N, CA, C and O atoms as a MOPAC input file, in Angstrom:
PM7 MOZYME 1SCF
protein

 N    119.34700 1    84.58100 1    49.37800 1
 C    120.77200 1    84.45100 1    49.67900 1
 C    121.49900 1    85.65400 1    49.08300 1
 O    121.23400 1    86.04200 1    47.94500 1
 N    122.39900 1    86.23300 1    49.83900 1
 C    123.17500 1    87.37500 1    49.35400 1
 C    124.58800 1    86.93300 1    49.04800 1
 O    125.00000 1    85.82600 1    49.39500 1
 N    125.32600 1    87.81700 1    48.39100 1
 C    126.71900 1    87.52200 1    48.05500 1
 C    127.51700 1    87.20100 1    49.30500 1
 O    128.35800 1    86.30100 1    49.28800 1
 N    127.26600 1    87.92400 1    50.39300 1
 C    128.06800 1    87.76400 1    51.60100 1
 C    127.86200 1    86.42100 1    52.30100 1
 O    128.75500 1    85.97700 1    53.02300 1
 N    126.70800 1    85.75200 1    52.11400 1
 C    126.50800 1    84.50400 1    52.84300 1
 C    126.41800 1    83.28700 1    51.92700 1
 O    125.86600 1    82.25900 1    52.31800 1
 N    126.95300 1    83.39400 1    50.71800 1
 C    127.05600 1    82.23400 1    49.84400 1
 C    128.17500 1    81.34500 1    50.36300 1
 O    129.01300 1    81.80800 1    51.13700 1
 N    128.21100 1    80.07900 1    49.95600 1
 C    129.27400 1    79.19300 1    50.44700 1
 C    130.68500 1    79.72300 1    50.17500 1
 O    131.58000 1    79.53700 1    50.99900 1
 N    130.89100 1    80.37300 1    49.04300 1
 C    132.17800 1    80.99700 1    48.72100 1
 C    131.92500 1    82.48200 1    48.49500 1
 O    131.79600 1    82.92100 1    47.35200 1
 N    131.85200 1    83.26200 1    49.58000 1
 C    131.48000 1    84.66600 1    49.44000 1
 C    132.46000 1    85.44000 1    48.55600 1
 O    133.66800 1    85.20700 1    48.57400 1
 N    131.89700 1    86.35900 1    47.78900 1
 C    132.71000 1    87.21200 1    46.92400 1
 C    132.38800 1    88.66500 1    47.23100 1
 O    131.36200 1    88.97600 1    47.83500 1
 N    133.28300 1    89.54800 1    46.80500 1
 C    133.04300 1    90.97700 1    46.98900 1
 C    133.39200 1    91.69900 1    45.69400 1
 O    134.33600 1    91.32500 1    44.99900 1
 N    132.62200 1    92.73800 1    45.37500 1
 C    132.94100 1    93.51900 1    44.18300 1
 C    134.07200 1    94.49200 1    44.47500 1
 O    134.16900 1    95.05400 1    45.56600 1
 N    134.91000 1    94.67600 1    43.48700 1
 C    135.98100 1    95.66200 1    43.54000 1
 C    135.76200 1    96.59800 1    42.36400 1
 O    135.55600 1    96.14200 1    41.23900 1
 N    135.80400 1    97.88200 1    42.60700 1
 C    135.60600 1    98.89400 1    41.58100 1
 C    136.97300 1    99.49600 1    41.27400 1
 O    137.67300 1    99.95400 1    42.17700 1
 N    137.34800 1    99.49300 1    39.99600 1
 C    138.70900 1    99.91100 1    39.63700 1
 C    138.70000 1   100.83200 1    38.41900 1
 O    137.74200 1   100.87000 1    37.64600 1
 N    139.80100 1   101.57200 1    38.27500 1
 C    139.97100 1   102.50500 1    37.15900 1
 C    141.20600 1   102.14100 1    36.35600 1
 O    142.01300 1   101.31100 1    36.77400 1
 N    141.34400 1   102.77300 1    35.20000 1
 C    142.42900 1   102.44400 1    34.27900 1
 C    143.82700 1   102.68700 1    34.84300 1
 O    144.80000 1   102.12300 1    34.34300 1
 N    143.93400 1   103.51000 1    35.86700 1
 C    145.25000 1   103.75000 1    36.46600 1
 C    145.60500 1   102.71900 1    37.54000 1
 O    146.67400 1   102.79300 1    38.14600 1
 N    144.70700 1   101.75900 1    37.77300 1
 C    144.97100 1   100.70500 1    38.74800 1
 C    144.41100 1   100.96600 1    40.13100 1
 O    144.43900 1   100.07900 1    40.98500 1
 N    143.90200 1   102.16400 1    40.36900 1
 C    143.29600 1   102.46700 1    41.67000 1
 C    142.02500 1   101.65400 1    41.81500 1
 O    141.27800 1   101.50700 1    40.84800 1
 N    141.76100 1   101.12100 1    43.00700 1
 C    140.54200 1   100.35800 1    43.24800 1
 C    140.02000 1   100.61400 1    44.65200 1
 O    140.76500 1   100.97400 1    45.56300 1
 N    138.71100 1   100.41500 1    44.79600 1
 C    138.04500 1   100.57600 1    46.08300 1
 C    136.92500 1    99.52900 1    46.18300 1
 O    136.61400 1    98.84700 1    45.20700 1
 N    136.33200 1    99.41600 1    47.36300 1
 C    135.25500 1    98.44600 1    47.56700 1
 C    133.88900 1    99.10100 1    47.74600 1
 O    132.88600 1    98.39700 1    47.86200 1
 N    133.82700 1   100.41200 1    47.77200 1
 C    132.58100 1   101.13400 1    48.04200 1
 C    131.93300 1   101.60900 1    46.73600 1
 O    132.49200 1   102.46100 1    46.04500 1
 N    130.77300 1   101.07300 1    46.39800 1
 C    130.07400 1   101.40400 1    45.14700 1
 C    129.68000 1   102.87400 1    45.09000 1
 O    129.83600 1   103.51400 1    44.05000 1
 N    129.17600 1   103.41400 1    46.18400 1
 C    128.76700 1   104.82400 1    46.18500 1
 C    129.96000 1   105.73500 1    45.92600 1
 O    129.85000 1   106.71000 1    45.18300 1
 N    131.08700 1   105.42400 1    46.53200 1
 C    132.29900 1   106.22100 1    46.31500 1
 C    132.77100 1   106.08200 1    44.86800 1
 O    133.20900 1   107.06200 1    44.26500 1
 N    132.68600 1   104.88500 1    44.31400 1
 C    133.07900 1   104.66800 1    42.91500 1
 C    132.21300 1   105.50900 1    41.98300 1
 O    132.71800 1   106.13900 1    41.05400 1
 N    130.91900 1   105.51300 1    42.23400 1
 C    130.01200 1   106.31200 1    41.41300 1
 C    130.32500 1   107.80200 1    41.52800 1
 O    130.27400 1   108.52900 1    40.53600 1
 N    130.64800 1   108.25300 1    42.73600 1
 C    131.00800 1   109.65100 1    42.94400 1
 C    132.29100 1   109.99200 1    42.19600 1
 O    132.38100 1   111.04200 1    41.56000 1
 N    133.27500 1   109.11300 1    42.26900 1
 C    134.54100 1   109.34600 1    41.55600 1
 C    134.29800 1   109.46700 1    40.05300 1
 O    134.91700 1   110.29500 1    39.38500 1
 N    133.39600 1   108.64100 1    39.52400 1
 C    133.04600 1   108.73600 1    38.10600 1
 C    132.35100 1   110.06600 1    37.80800 1
 O    132.62900 1   110.71500 1    36.80100 1
 N    131.45000 1   110.45200 1    38.69500 1
 C    130.68200 1   111.67800 1    38.49500 1
 C    131.58100 1   112.90100 1    38.40200 1
 O    131.33100 1   113.80400 1    37.60300 1
 N    132.62100 1   112.92900 1    39.21600 1
 C    133.53100 1   114.08500 1    39.18800 1
 C    134.73200 1   113.85200 1    38.26700 1
 O    135.64400 1   114.67700 1    38.19800 1
 N    134.71900 1   112.71000 1    37.55600 1
 C    135.77500 1   112.35400 1    36.60300 1
 C    137.15700 1   112.39000 1    37.27000 1
 O    138.11000 1   112.94300 1    36.72100 1
 N    137.24200 1   111.80400 1    38.43600 1
 C    138.46800 1   111.84100 1    39.23300 1
 C    139.64900 1   111.14700 1    38.55900 1
 O    140.79700 1   111.52500 1    38.79300 1
 N    139.38700 1   110.14200 1    37.72700 1
 C    140.47300 1   109.36700 1    37.14800 1
 C    140.49600 1   109.40700 1    35.62300 1
 O    141.30000 1   108.71200 1    35.00200 1
 N    139.63200 1   110.20500 1    35.01500 1
 C    139.60800 1   110.31900 1    33.56300 1
 C    138.97700 1   109.12800 1    32.86500 1
 O    139.04700 1   109.01200 1    31.64100 1
 N    138.37000 1   108.25200 1    33.62700 1
 C    137.67100 1   107.09400 1    33.07000 1
 C    136.59200 1   106.67900 1    34.06000 1
 O    136.60700 1   107.09500 1    35.21900 1
 N    135.65800 1   105.85900 1    33.60000 1
 C    134.67400 1   105.31800 1    34.52400 1
 C    135.19600 1   103.99400 1    35.06600 1
 O    136.07000 1   103.37100 1    34.46200 1
 N    134.66500 1   103.57000 1    36.19100 1
 C    135.17600 1   102.37300 1    36.84800 1
 C    134.68100 1   101.09900 1    36.17300 1
 O    133.62000 1   101.06200 1    35.55000 1
 N    135.48900 1   100.06800 1    36.32300 1
 C    135.09200 1    98.71600 1    35.97200 1
 C    134.80500 1    97.98300 1    37.27300 1
 O    135.10000 1    98.48600 1    38.35800 1
 N    134.23000 1    96.79500 1    37.15700 1
 C    133.93000 1    96.00000 1    38.33800 1
 C    134.47600 1    94.59900 1    38.15300 1
 O    134.29900 1    93.98100 1    37.10300 1
 N    135.13600 1    94.11000 1    39.17600 1
 C    135.62900 1    92.72800 1    39.18900 1
 C    135.21800 1    92.12500 1    40.52600 1
 O    135.01800 1    92.84000 1    41.50800 1
 N    135.09600 1    90.82300 1    40.55200 1
 C    134.67200 1    90.14100 1    41.77400 1
 C    135.78700 1    89.24500 1    42.28400 1
 O    136.44000 1    88.53500 1    41.51900 1
 N    135.99200 1    89.29500 1    43.59800 1
 C    137.06600 1    88.56000 1    44.25600 1
 C    136.51200 1    87.81600 1    45.46100 1
 O    135.45800 1    88.17400 1    45.98800 1
 N    137.22300 1    86.77700 1    45.89900 1
 C    136.82700 1    86.13000 1    47.14900 1
 C    136.81500 1    87.17100 1    48.27600 1
 O    137.63400 1    88.09000 1    48.29500 1
 N    135.89500 1    87.01700 1    49.19100 1
 C    135.75100 1    87.98900 1    50.27600 1
 C    137.02400 1    88.14900 1    51.09700 1
 O    137.26300 1    89.21000 1    51.67300 1
 N    137.83900 1    87.10300 1    51.15300 1
 C    139.06800 1    87.17500 1    51.94900 1
 C    140.31000 1    87.47400 1    51.11100 1
 O    141.42900 1    87.27000 1    51.58200 1
 N    140.13700 1    87.95200 1    49.88300 1
 C    141.28500 1    88.25900 1    49.01400 1
 C    142.13800 1    89.36100 1    49.63700 1
 O    141.61900 1    90.34900 1    50.15600 1
 N    143.43800 1    89.17600 1    49.57600 1
 C    144.35300 1    90.17900 1    50.12400 1
 C    144.47600 1    91.36300 1    49.16300 1
 O    144.25300 1    91.21400 1    47.96100 1
 N    144.83000 1    92.53000 1    49.68800 1
 C    145.04700 1    93.68300 1    48.80800 1
 C    146.11700 1    93.41100 1    47.74700 1
 O    146.02500 1    93.91500 1    46.62700 1
 N    147.11800 1    92.62600 1    48.09300 1
 C    148.17300 1    92.30400 1    47.13000 1
 C    147.62300 1    91.47800 1    45.97000 1
 O    147.97300 1    91.71400 1    44.81400 1
 N    146.76900 1    90.51600 1    46.27800 1
 C    146.14200 1    89.71200 1    45.23200 1
 C    145.27000 1    90.58500 1    44.34300 1
 O    145.31900 1    90.47300 1    43.11800 1
 N    144.48200 1    91.44500 1    44.94700 1
 C    143.62000 1    92.33700 1    44.16800 1
 C    144.46400 1    93.23600 1    43.27500 1
 O    144.14200 1    93.41400 1    42.10100 1
 N    145.54400 1    93.81000 1    43.81600 1
 C    146.44100 1    94.65300 1    43.01500 1
 C    146.95000 1    93.90000 1    41.79100 1
 O    146.91400 1    94.42300 1    40.67700 1
 N    147.41800 1    92.68900 1    41.99600 1
 C    148.01400 1    91.94400 1    40.87100 1
 C    146.95100 1    91.54100 1    39.84500 1
 O    147.21500 1    91.57400 1    38.64300 1
 N    145.77700 1    91.16900 1    40.29600 1
 C    144.71100 1    90.76900 1    39.37400 1
 C    144.16200 1    91.97400 1    38.59800 1
 O    143.85400 1    91.86000 1    37.41200 1
 N    144.04300 1    93.10300 1    39.25400 1
 C    143.59700 1    94.31500 1    38.55300 1
 C    144.64100 1    94.72000 1    37.50900 1
 O    144.28900 1    95.10500 1    36.39400 1
 N    145.91300 1    94.63300 1    37.86800 1
 C    146.97500 1    94.94400 1    36.90800 1
 C    146.89100 1    94.01600 1    35.69700 1
 O    147.05900 1    94.46200 1    34.56200 1
 N    146.63400 1    92.74200 1    35.92900 1
 C    146.50100 1    91.78600 1    34.81800 1
 C    145.29200 1    92.10900 1    33.95600 1
 O    145.36500 1    92.01200 1    32.73100 1
 N    144.18200 1    92.49100 1    34.57700 1
 C    142.99200 1    92.87800 1    33.81400 1
 C    143.28200 1    94.07800 1    32.92200 1
 O    142.86000 1    94.11900 1    31.76700 1
 N    143.99400 1    95.03900 1    33.45700 1
 C    144.27800 1    96.25200 1    32.71500 1
 C    145.31300 1    96.03200 1    31.60500 1
 O    145.32600 1    96.75700 1    30.61000 1
 N    146.16200 1    95.04400 1    31.77900 1
 C    147.19000 1    94.73800 1    30.78000 1
 C    146.61500 1    93.98200 1    29.58900 1
 O    147.19400 1    93.98300 1    28.50300 1
 N    145.46700 1    93.33500 1    29.80100 1
 C    144.87400 1    92.50000 1    28.73800 1
 C    144.28500 1    93.32800 1    27.63100 1
 O    143.75100 1    92.78000 1    26.66700 1

């Protein structure tokens, strides 16, 4: 069973300290390699149908903690 076909599918979100986030792991690794944001990415998991607004607010809360 994969993440995508579990009963409550989730997706990884890769984010940086400035609040920027993406869903592509290879791109996240590349951004870290070239130090695009001055930090390495973190990973958080969200429901597959999470809206960008929800992800924005949850990432902001993670970074504020």
